[in-house]
Amino acid sequence: MTGRTGGDLVIETLTALGASTVFGIPGQHALGLFDALSRSRLRYVSSRVENNAAFAADGYSRATGEVGVLFLSTGPGALTSLAGLQEAYSTAVPMLVVASQIPLSGLGARRKGMLHQLDDQKASAQNVTKAQFSVHHPSGIPSAIQDAWAESVTVPQGPVWVEAPQDVLLGEVLVPRVQDALAVPYDHPPRAELVEESVRWLAASDRTAIVAGGGVRRSTHDAQHHLRRVAELLDAPVVCTPGGNTAFPWEHPLSLGSWVEDRHVTDLLEDAEVLLVVGSSLGEVTSNYFTLVPRGRLIQVDAEPRVLESNFPTLGVRADAGQALSALADALTDALPDALPESQAAAPAWHGRTAAQAVAAVNARVAARLDEQDLGRERRFMADLRAAVPAGMQTYWDMTIAAYWGWNCWDARSGQFHSAQGAGGLGYAFPAAIGGALGAGERTLAVAGDGSAMYSIAELAAAVQHGADVTWLIVDDGGYGILREYMEGAFGQATATELHRPDFVALARSFGVPAEEVAVDEVGPALGRTLERKGPAVVVVRTLLRMWSPTHLD
């Protein structure tokens, strides 16, 4: 090829939109994309499995706030990415996926027997992406990429799919070089009458509680600052969902942390005269497995209209979390008497207690309940991790028992807590932490079990190739630990949960990655040693962590 191609149009448009990094794996039909990539300033990060490439782009986006860009080849490559895209879609992570397609002559209802041919590849992505675009001619590429980018960053954010046939990506084009591109997200402020009605409810409430979800974290409108304003104006206890972890400071006297899976917290939420839920569907985990039954009024703010009233009758406010909280804070400031925060702080509205006293009592009861169980190893393990991890480090957690503890008790401090709780698939942590480390330019931590680690073990090669500063902590308990607990609790025995594992230390070292196995009480110093290195490092801990006794079954 001597001239510019459709692949060049893709690269030029992405560059004009501000992209700097592309994740993915080459394939026959996508070679036009990768050839054009070689002529650009974009950084390419290779993975070894497309699903992990999707996780890496997801982790990059969460760490940087930018759109994660993913290149996929046709058929098997595209399909292998879908579980990774489901996590990004469920958690509203902005991504732009560019997938190749078979040549134009093979599209449609005919089965020409082309390599990688699917009946409808785009349909396969419909369940795990916000929107899907197909491009059948080169002149449509810049507009499709630009529109997809705008869709991905419009709340609720998420991955958007664009696919182009092989011959469109390889063909020479007459379209001028793309020099600028503008992708402006649609705005979703709250409607005035909904703000007014919400303020009427909130101003009349003596006991208001707030649930802060992932929408608060993902908003670009200073949502966390406005959440604190609203909480302090209303003197309202705040609990964060697992996805909302870090939305509200844990050390604040109104903070219930993230213990949404505890009946004491559930009781307080049920007792509120008004429950304000921002950026959460009050789904399975957040509702303490659907045992939460609010007795008061419920206001629900979310950018995704399908979330509103999905689990409870509410005053539904379709809006970006940050914009809604800002509007509520401003309106409450005008509606409430100047002395109201101070007078509320002195008033025993929570059955003889102030809000701060009620929060302290609930937090103490949660701790006491844990004290009654034989969970010393687990609590020390989490405390040792927290002490060893720098306050600003971004952490990524797989679906493992340690992560379940992390959902409820990990204080992310000035860093961020990322987990795979959106879709709940295995293998997320390590590739996502690679993407996060490369995006933020700082060391990240990935926490996985031995079962989930095997989903992404091949990415040790990618971590070495790209020099990713990532520490991978593998908690080896001999199998799928959480499923073992579930089955033993439900059936008295576990089936198909035990695994033959490799020597993780030897395996990591075979990739050239420094690795060590340590006792459970040595995990803190081992993690500390990895902070002094460059590049990836692996720490293995052989121990059996257990879950706390669930309160939703009481």
C-alpha positions as semicolon CSV with decimal commas, in nm:
position;residue;x (nm);y (nm);z (nm)
1;M;0,000;0,000;0,000
2;T;0,136;0,339;-0,099
3;G;-0,156;0,571;-0,022
4;R;-0,372;0,638;0,279
5;T;-0,628;0,374;0,369
6;G;-0,944;0,332;0,570
7;G;-0,724;0,219;0,855
8;D;-0,547;0,554;0,843
9;L;-0,884;0,729;0,874
10;V;-0,954;0,533;1,193
11;I;-0,616;0,626;1,341
12;E;-0,639;0,989;1,234
13;T;-0,983;1,028;1,386
14;L;-0,882;0,866;1,714
15;T;-0,576;1,090;1,732
16;A;-0,784;1,400;1,665
17;L;-1,022;1,296;1,943
18;G;-0,735;1,280;2,190
19;A;-0,662;0,908;2,209
20;S;-0,308;0,818;2,305
21;T;-0,317;0,441;2,363
22;V;-0,471;0,144;2,183
23;F;-0,518;-0,208;2,321
24;G;-0,581;-0,521;2,119
25;I;-0,455;-0,817;1,919
26;P;-0,398;-0,824;1,542
27;G;-0,596;-1,052;1,312
28;Q;-0,624;-1,114;0,939
29;H;-0,916;-0,881;0,872
30;A;-0,782;-0,612;1,108
31;L;-0,436;-0,579;0,950
32;G;-0,535;-0,250;0,789
33;L;-0,586;-0,105;1,138
34;F;-0,251;-0,224;1,265
35;D;-0,061;-0,120;0,955
36;A;-0,199;0,231;0,995
37;L;-0,111;0,220;1,365
38;S;0,255;0,184;1,268
39;R;0,239;0,526;1,101
40;S;0,094;0,703;1,404
41;R;0,199;0,838;1,743
42;L;-0,051;0,614;1,925
43;R;0,096;0,372;2,176
44;Y;-0,003;0,011;2,116
45;V;-0,041;-0,229;2,410
46;S;-0,068;-0,592;2,310
47;S;-0,243;-0,861;2,510
48;R;-0,242;-1,235;2,466
49;V;-0,619;-1,293;2,484
50;E;-0,885;-1,055;2,353
51;N;-1,089;-1,080;2,672
52;N;-0,786;-0,959;2,865
53;A;-0,729;-0,682;2,612
54;A;-1,081;-0,559;2,691
55;F;-1,006;-0,574;3,063
56;A;-0,682;-0,381;3,005
57;A;-0,861;-0,106;2,813
58;D;-1,119;-0,098;3,092
59;G;-0,849;-0,064;3,359
60;Y;-0,677;0,209;3,158
61;S;-1,000;0,406;3,135
62;R;-1,076;0,374;3,506
63;A;-0,725;0,487;3,599
64;T;-0,706;0,783;3,362
65;G;-1,065;0,892;3,304
66;E;-0,998;0,866;2,930
67;V;-1,175;0,651;2,672
68;G;-1,016;0,308;2,648
69;V;-0,961;0,212;2,282
70;L;-0,969;-0,155;2,178
71;F;-0,889;-0,304;1,836
72;L;-1,035;-0,646;1,755
73;S;-1,025;-0,885;1,465
74;T;-1,328;-1,057;1,316
75;G;-1,514;-1,359;1,451
76;P;-1,322;-1,545;1,722
77;G;-1,125;-1,234;1,822
78;A;-1,436;-1,021;1,850
79;L;-1,634;-1,290;2,033
80;T;-1,354;-1,362;2,280
81;S;-1,367;-1,000;2,400
82;L;-1,734;-1,005;2,497
83;A;-1,699;-1,107;2,863
84;G;-1,452;-0,823;2,913
85;L;-1,687;-0,579;2,745
86;Q;-1,971;-0,699;2,968
87;E;-1,777;-0,579;3,272
88;A;-1,720;-0,237;3,116
89;Y;-2,085;-0,214;3,011
90;S;-2,214;-0,318;3,353
91;T;-1,985;-0,071;3,528
92;A;-2,030;0,216;3,277
93;V;-1,666;0,241;3,169
94;P;-1,616;0,451;2,853
95;M;-1,452;0,248;2,576
96;L;-1,441;0,259;2,198
97;V;-1,413;-0,078;2,025
98;V;-1,306;-0,094;1,662
99;A;-1,363;-0,440;1,518
100;S;-1,288;-0,559;1,168
101;Q;-1,537;-0,745;0,950
102;I;-1,524;-0,983;0,659
103;P;-1,509;-0,816;0,315
104;L;-1,817;-0,632;0,194
105;S;-1,902;-0,903;-0,056
106;G;-1,960;-1,150;0,227
107;L;-2,195;-0,940;0,437
108;G;-2,565;-1,015;0,441
109;A;-2,762;-1,336;0,453
110;R;-2,530;-1,539;0,231
111;R;-2,286;-1,792;0,374
112;K;-1,985;-1,761;0,145
113;G;-1,757;-1,961;0,372
114;M;-1,524;-1,672;0,448
115;L;-1,281;-1,712;0,733
116;H;-1,425;-1,584;1,065
117;Q;-1,766;-1,521;0,908
118;L;-2,059;-1,472;1,147
119;D;-2,425;-1,432;1,060
120;D;-2,432;-1,095;1,239
121;Q;-2,120;-1,002;1,431
122;K;-2,261;-0,670;1,549
123;A;-2,559;-0,850;1,704
124;S;-2,317;-1,046;1,921
125;A;-2,203;-0,718;2,076
126;Q;-2,549;-0,577;2,143
127;N;-2,578;-0,724;2,492
128;V;-2,245;-0,584;2,612
129;T;-2,210;-0,244;2,444
130;K;-2,409;0,081;2,459
131;A;-2,438;0,124;2,085
132;Q;-2,312;-0,036;1,766
133;F;-2,209;0,120;1,435
134;S;-2,123;-0,038;1,100
135;V;-1,920;0,138;0,834
136;H;-1,944;0,022;0,472
137;H;-1,748;0,299;0,300
138;P;-1,433;0,495;0,392
139;S;-1,600;0,837;0,404
140;G;-1,820;0,716;0,687
141;I;-1,530;0,621;0,915
142;P;-1,454;0,960;1,077
143;S;-1,819;1,032;1,155
144;A;-1,879;0,685;1,295
145;I;-1,572;0,702;1,520
146;Q;-1,664;1,053;1,633
147;D;-2,026;0,961;1,707
148;A;-1,920;0,645;1,891
149;W;-1,675;0,841;2,104
150;A;-1,946;1,091;2,200
151;E;-2,180;0,805;2,288
152;S;-1,916;0,635;2,503
153;V;-1,859;0,945;2,719
154;T;-2,226;1,036;2,752
155;V;-2,368;0,923;3,086
156;P;-2,431;0,648;3,147
157;Q;-2,091;0,591;2,993
158;G;-1,993;0,260;2,842
159;P;-1,826;0,071;2,557
160;V;-1,940;0,146;2,201
161;W;-1,881;-0,084;1,905
162;V;-1,770;0,021;1,554
163;E;-1,698;-0,236;1,286
164;A;-1,557;-0,199;0,937
165;P;-1,499;-0,462;0,664
166;Q;-1,149;-0,572;0,574
167;D;-1,153;-0,418;0,228
168;V;-1,277;-0,083;0,364
169;L;-0,986;-0,076;0,609
170;L;-0,733;-0,172;0,340
171;G;-0,865;0,033;0,049
172;E;-0,701;0,358;-0,053
173;V;-0,910;0,664;0,022
174;L;-0,968;1,008;-0,124
175;V;-1,102;1,145;0,206
176;P;-0,878;1,430;0,329
177;R;-0,661;1,371;0,631
178;V;-0,861;1,407;0,952
179;Q;-0,725;1,712;1,130
180;D;-0,988;1,776;1,394
181;A;-1,276;1,586;1,546
182;L;-1,525;1,689;1,809
183;A;-1,715;1,446;2,027
184;V;-1,932;1,631;2,276
185;P;-2,127;1,419;2,526
186;Y;-2,497;1,476;2,563
187;D;-2,579;1,664;2,879
188;H;-2,809;1,512;3,142
189;P;-2,893;1,770;3,409
190;P;-3,190;1,699;3,637
191;R;-3,528;1,846;3,548
192;A;-3,619;2,147;3,760
193;E;-3,949;2,006;3,889
194;L;-3,776;1,688;4,006
195;V;-3,515;1,887;4,196
196;E;-3,790;2,096;4,356
197;E;-3,989;1,790;4,461
198;S;-3,678;1,617;4,593
199;V;-3,588;1,922;4,800
200;R;-3,940;1,933;4,946
201;W;-3,904;1,573;5,058
202;L;-3,552;1,620;5,192
203;A;-3,622;1,947;5,373
204;A;-3,917;1,789;5,555
205;S;-3,722;1,477;5,659
206;D;-3,571;1,442;6,004
207;R;-3,389;1,120;5,915
208;T;-3,231;1,110;5,570
209;A;-2,976;0,851;5,460
210;I;-2,776;0,840;5,137
211;V;-2,654;0,550;4,923
212;A;-2,367;0,656;4,696
213;G;-2,311;0,432;4,394
214;G;-2,069;0,404;4,108
215;G;-2,240;0,687;3,922
216;V;-2,101;0,929;4,180
217;R;-1,746;0,812;4,115
218;R;-1,780;0,818;3,738
219;S;-1,937;1,162;3,708
220;T;-1,711;1,433;3,571
221;H;-1,905;1,708;3,750
222;D;-1,726;1,706;4,088
223;A;-1,988;1,469;4,223
224;Q;-1,793;1,367;4,532
225;H;-1,763;1,726;4,647
226;H;-2,135;1,785;4,598
227;L;-2,220;1,457;4,771
228;R;-2,039;1,578;5,080
229;R;-2,222;1,911;5,060
230;V;-2,560;1,737;5,047
231;A;-2,474;1,495;5,327
232;E;-2,359;1,773;5,557
233;L;-2,655;1,997;5,476
234;L;-2,894;1,715;5,559
235;D;-2,680;1,564;5,836
236;A;-2,735;1,235;5,653
237;P;-2,543;0,908;5,701
238;V;-2,378;0,788;5,380
239;V;-2,300;0,432;5,276
240;C;-2,106;0,361;4,955
241;T;-2,183;0,067;4,730
242;P;-1,892;-0,151;4,614
243;G;-1,890;0,045;4,288
244;G;-1,914;0,371;4,482
245;N;-1,620;0,297;4,709
246;T;-1,423;0,626;4,761
247;A;-1,726;0,842;4,671
248;F;-1,744;0,958;5,035
249;P;-1,451;0,980;5,278
250;W;-1,442;0,689;5,521
251;E;-1,314;0,901;5,808
252;H;-1,611;1,139;5,789
253;P;-1,837;1,113;6,097
254;L;-2,136;1,046;5,868
255;S;-1,965;0,759;5,683
256;L;-2,093;0,403;5,707
257;G;-1,811;0,290;5,479
258;S;-1,921;0,024;5,232
259;W;-2,075;-0,235;5,464
260;V;-2,386;-0,277;5,249
261;E;-2,387;-0,651;5,326
262;D;-2,461;-0,605;5,695
263;R;-2,805;-0,607;5,852
264;H;-2,715;-0,325;6,092
265;V;-2,653;-0,095;5,794
266;T;-2,965;-0,226;5,621
267;D;-3,168;-0,145;5,934
268;L;-3,048;0,216;5,932
269;L;-3,133;0,258;5,564
270;E;-3,479;0,113;5,621
271;D;-3,535;0,352;5,913
272;A;-3,472;0,665;5,706
273;E;-3,771;0,887;5,639
274;V;-3,613;0,964;5,302
275;L;-3,352;0,743;5,137
276;L;-3,154;0,925;4,868
277;V;-2,990;0,681;4,625
278;V;-2,744;0,835;4,379
279;G;-2,582;0,642;4,095
280;S;-2,699;0,296;4,203
281;S;-2,979;0,057;4,107
282;L;-2,997;-0,074;4,467
283;G;-2,920;-0,408;4,309
284;E;-2,846;-0,748;4,454
285;V;-2,538;-0,669;4,666
286;T;-2,628;-0,311;4,759
287;S;-2,974;-0,412;4,880
288;N;-2,814;-0,683;5,097
289;Y;-2,942;-0,942;4,852
290;F;-3,284;-0,783;4,816
291;T;-3,359;-0,791;5,189
292;L;-3,361;-0,411;5,210
293;V;-3,721;-0,284;5,234
294;P;-3,725;0,096;5,276
295;R;-4,007;0,216;5,499
296;G;-3,973;0,581;5,404
297;R;-3,976;0,769;5,077
298;L;-3,709;0,691;4,821
299;I;-3,542;0,930;4,575
300;Q;-3,330;0,765;4,308
301;V;-3,090;0,957;4,085
302;D;-2,931;0,779;3,790
303;A;-2,825;0,859;3,436
304;E;-2,957;0,525;3,313
305;P;-3,338;0,550;3,289
306;R;-3,377;0,171;3,298
307;V;-3,236;0,173;3,652
308;L;-3,503;0,403;3,791
309;E;-3,769;0,214;3,986
310;S;-3,615;-0,115;3,874
311;N;-3,627;-0,253;4,229
312;F;-3,838;-0,012;4,435
313;P;-4,104;0,257;4,377
314;T;-3,912;0,585;4,378
315;L;-3,912;0,946;4,278
316;G;-3,688;0,880;3,979
317;V;-3,453;1,154;3,868
318;R;-3,283;1,076;3,539
319;A;-2,961;1,280;3,557
320;D;-2,586;1,273;3,584
321;A;-2,498;1,216;3,950
322;G;-2,270;1,517;3,981
323;Q;-2,513;1,757;3,816
324;A;-2,801;1,629;4,027
325;L;-2,604;1,654;4,353
326;S;-2,489;2,005;4,264
327;A;-2,846;2,112;4,193
328;L;-2,970;1,953;4,516
329;A;-2,694;2,114;4,721
330;D;-2,766;2,459;4,580
331;A;-3,141;2,421;4,627
332;L;-3,105;2,284;4,980
333;T;-2,876;2,573;5,074
334;D;-3,156;2,812;4,977
335;A;-3,437;2,602;5,125
336;L;-3,292;2,517;5,465
337;P;-3,247;2,772;5,747
338;D;-2,890;2,891;5,788
339;A;-2,860;2,725;6,128
340;L;-3,013;2,395;6,018
341;P;-2,693;2,190;5,989
342;E;-2,588;2,289;6,341
343;S;-2,935;2,240;6,489
344;Q;-2,970;1,904;6,315
345;A;-2,634;1,797;6,453
346;A;-2,764;1,867;6,802
347;A;-3,107;1,710;6,750
348;P;-3,152;1,341;6,844
349;A;-3,344;1,262;6,525
350;W;-3,222;0,902;6,507
351;H;-3,417;0,770;6,806
352;G;-3,232;0,969;7,067
353;R;-2,908;0,990;6,872
354;T;-2,766;1,243;6,633
355;A;-2,680;1,119;6,284
356;A;-2,311;1,097;6,373
357;Q;-2,392;0,903;6,688
358;A;-2,619;0,667;6,495
359;V;-2,343;0,608;6,240
360;A;-2,086;0,541;6,512
361;A;-2,324;0,295;6,678
362;V;-2,388;0,107;6,354
363;N;-2,018;0,091;6,272
364;A;-1,950;-0,042;6,622
365;R;-2,219;-0,309;6,586
366;V;-2,072;-0,419;6,252
367;A;-1,730;-0,453;6,413
368;A;-1,877;-0,639;6,710
369;R;-2,054;-0,885;6,483
370;L;-1,723;-0,961;6,310
371;D;-1,554;-0,992;6,650
372;E;-1,796;-1,272;6,738
373;Q;-1,675;-1,481;6,444
374;D;-1,341;-1,654;6,398
375;L;-1,218;-1,411;6,133
376;G;-0,887;-1,300;6,276
377;R;-0,684;-1,423;5,979
378;E;-0,907;-1,249;5,727
379;R;-0,920;-0,918;5,912
380;R;-0,545;-0,915;5,972
381;F;-0,485;-0,999;5,607
382;M;-0,696;-0,705;5,489
383;A;-0,538;-0,476;5,748
384;D;-0,188;-0,582;5,638
385;L;-0,277;-0,512;5,276
386;R;-0,411;-0,170;5,364
387;A;-0,101;-0,084;5,566
388;A;0,135;-0,194;5,288
389;V;-0,043;-0,028;4,995
390;P;0,032;0,344;4,945
391;A;-0,269;0,568;5,010
392;G;-0,292;0,684;4,648
393;M;-0,245;0,347;4,476
394;Q;-0,514;0,220;4,243
395;T;-0,613;-0,137;4,321
396;Y;-0,790;-0,392;4,100
397;W;-0,970;-0,692;4,249
398;D;-1,083;-1,014;4,087
399;M;-1,391;-1,209;4,193
400;T;-1,226;-1,372;4,492
401;I;-1,291;-1,389;4,866
402;A;-1,040;-1,111;4,931
403;A;-1,235;-0,889;4,692
404;Y;-1,562;-0,966;4,870
405;W;-1,397;-0,840;5,187
406;G;-1,266;-0,545;4,990
407;W;-1,615;-0,450;4,871
408;N;-1,715;-0,389;5,229
409;C;-1,404;-0,296;5,424
410;W;-1,140;-0,152;5,188
411;D;-1,077;0,216;5,253
412;A;-0,935;0,329;4,920
413;R;-0,812;0,655;5,078
414;S;-0,682;0,883;4,803
415;G;-0,652;0,595;4,554
416;Q;-0,931;0,409;4,381
417;F;-1,087;0,068;4,429
418;H;-1,177;-0,120;4,109
419;S;-1,338;-0,462;4,104
420;A;-1,526;-0,689;3,866
421;Q;-1,853;-0,668;4,058
422;G;-2,040;-0,528;3,757
423;A;-2,055;-0,848;3,553
424;G;-1,882;-1,073;3,805
425;G;-1,655;-1,257;3,562
426;L;-1,316;-1,404;3,645
427;G;-0,977;-1,284;3,525
428;Y;-1,032;-0,908;3,549
429;A;-0,777;-0,788;3,801
430;F;-0,436;-0,849;3,644
431;P;-0,498;-0,729;3,286
432;A;-0,699;-0,432;3,416
433;A;-0,414;-0,342;3,653
434;I;-0,171;-0,359;3,359
435;G;-0,387;-0,110;3,168
436;G;-0,415;0,108;3,477
437;A;-0,040;0,107;3,541
438;L;0,041;0,199;3,182
439;G;-0,224;0,470;3,179
440;A;-0,146;0,633;3,511
441;G;0,229;0,579;3,492
442;E;0,224;0,448;3,849
443;R;0,237;0,106;4,014
444;T;-0,097;-0,065;4,060
445;L;-0,203;-0,366;4,264
446;A;-0,402;-0,663;4,132
447;V;-0,558;-0,907;4,378
448;A;-0,674;-1,247;4,250
449;G;-0,739;-1,601;4,364
450;D;-0,566;-1,902;4,213
451;G;-0,873;-1,984;4,004
452;S;-0,914;-1,638;3,858
453;A;-0,538;-1,602;3,811
454;M;-0,540;-1,885;3,559
455;Y;-0,771;-1,683;3,335
456;S;-0,505;-1,417;3,282
457;I;-0,172;-1,590;3,342
458;A;-0,069;-1,534;2,979
459;E;-0,068;-1,159;3,040
460;L;0,254;-1,194;3,237
461;A;0,414;-1,180;2,893
462;A;0,232;-0,856;2,811
463;A;0,330;-0,703;3,146
464;V;0,696;-0,778;3,078
465;Q;0,683;-0,665;2,716
466;H;0,537;-0,327;2,809
467;G;0,718;-0,278;3,138
468;A;0,399;-0,241;3,340
469;D;0,461;-0,153;3,704
470;V;0,203;-0,386;3,851
471;T;0,209;-0,606;4,160
472;W;-0,001;-0,921;4,128
473;L;-0,107;-1,073;4,458
474;I;-0,237;-1,429;4,412
475;V;-0,421;-1,581;4,707
476;D;-0,393;-1,956;4,652
477;D;-0,656;-2,153;4,842
478;G;-0,663;-2,457;4,615
479;G;-0,971;-2,383;4,410
480;Y;-1,271;-2,163;4,359
481;G;-1,293;-2,058;4,722
482;I;-1,616;-1,860;4,719
483;L;-1,799;-2,130;4,522
484;R;-1,664;-2,388;4,767
485;E;-1,820;-2,192;5,054
486;Y;-2,150;-2,147;4,871
487;M;-2,179;-2,517;4,790
488;E;-2,078;-2,635;5,134
489;G;-2,334;-2,401;5,286
490;A;-2,612;-2,501;5,049
491;F;-2,544;-2,872;4,992
492;G;-2,307;-2,979;5,267
493;Q;-2,029;-3,050;5,018
494;A;-1,850;-2,882;4,731
495;T;-1,832;-3,029;4,381
496;A;-1,600;-2,925;4,096
497;T;-1,441;-2,645;4,297
498;E;-1,094;-2,796;4,359
499;L;-0,817;-2,716;4,111
500;H;-0,478;-2,844;4,011
501;R;-0,258;-2,535;4,008
502;P;0,087;-2,459;3,874
503;D;0,379;-2,340;4,078
504;F;0,286;-1,974;4,037
505;V;0,629;-1,853;4,149
506;A;0,816;-2,072;3,901
507;L;0,567;-1,986;3,628
508;A;0,607;-1,612;3,684
509;R;0,984;-1,642;3,689
510;S;0,972;-1,828;3,358
511;F;0,831;-1,507;3,210
512;G;1,112;-1,309;3,371
513;V;0,889;-1,170;3,647
514;P;1,027;-1,150;4,003
515;A;0,807;-1,366;4,226
516;E;0,798;-1,503;4,578
517;E;0,567;-1,708;4,796
518;V;0,517;-1,584;5,150
519;A;0,321;-1,680;5,459
520;V;-0,003;-1,497;5,518
521;D;0,147;-1,288;5,798
522;E;0,432;-1,177;5,568
523;V;0,218;-1,036;5,290
524;G;0,272;-0,674;5,395
525;P;0,653;-0,677;5,376
526;A;0,638;-0,877;5,050
527;L;0,415;-0,617;4,888
528;G;0,644;-0,347;5,016
529;R;0,941;-0,508;4,842
530;T;0,761;-0,492;4,507
531;L;0,722;-0,116;4,544
532;E;1,098;-0,080;4,515
533;R;1,109;-0,254;4,175
534;K;1,029;-0,153;3,821
535;G;0,811;-0,371;3,606
536;P;0,574;-0,649;3,712
537;A;0,610;-0,855;4,028
538;V;0,414;-1,149;4,172
539;V;0,347;-1,234;4,536
540;V;0,178;-1,566;4,619
541;V;0,011;-1,637;4,952
542;R;-0,118;-1,986;5,026
543;T;-0,401;-1,948;5,271
544;L;-0,769;-2,020;5,311
545;L;-0,970;-1,704;5,364
546;R;-1,330;-1,735;5,475
547;M;-1,633;-1,515;5,438
548;W;-1,818;-1,362;5,730
549;S;-2,157;-1,508;5,818
550;P;-2,412;-1,352;5,582
551;T;-2,685;-1,147;5,745
552;H;-2,932;-1,168;5,459
553;L;-2,998;-1,534;5,548
554;D;-3,085;-1,461;5,911
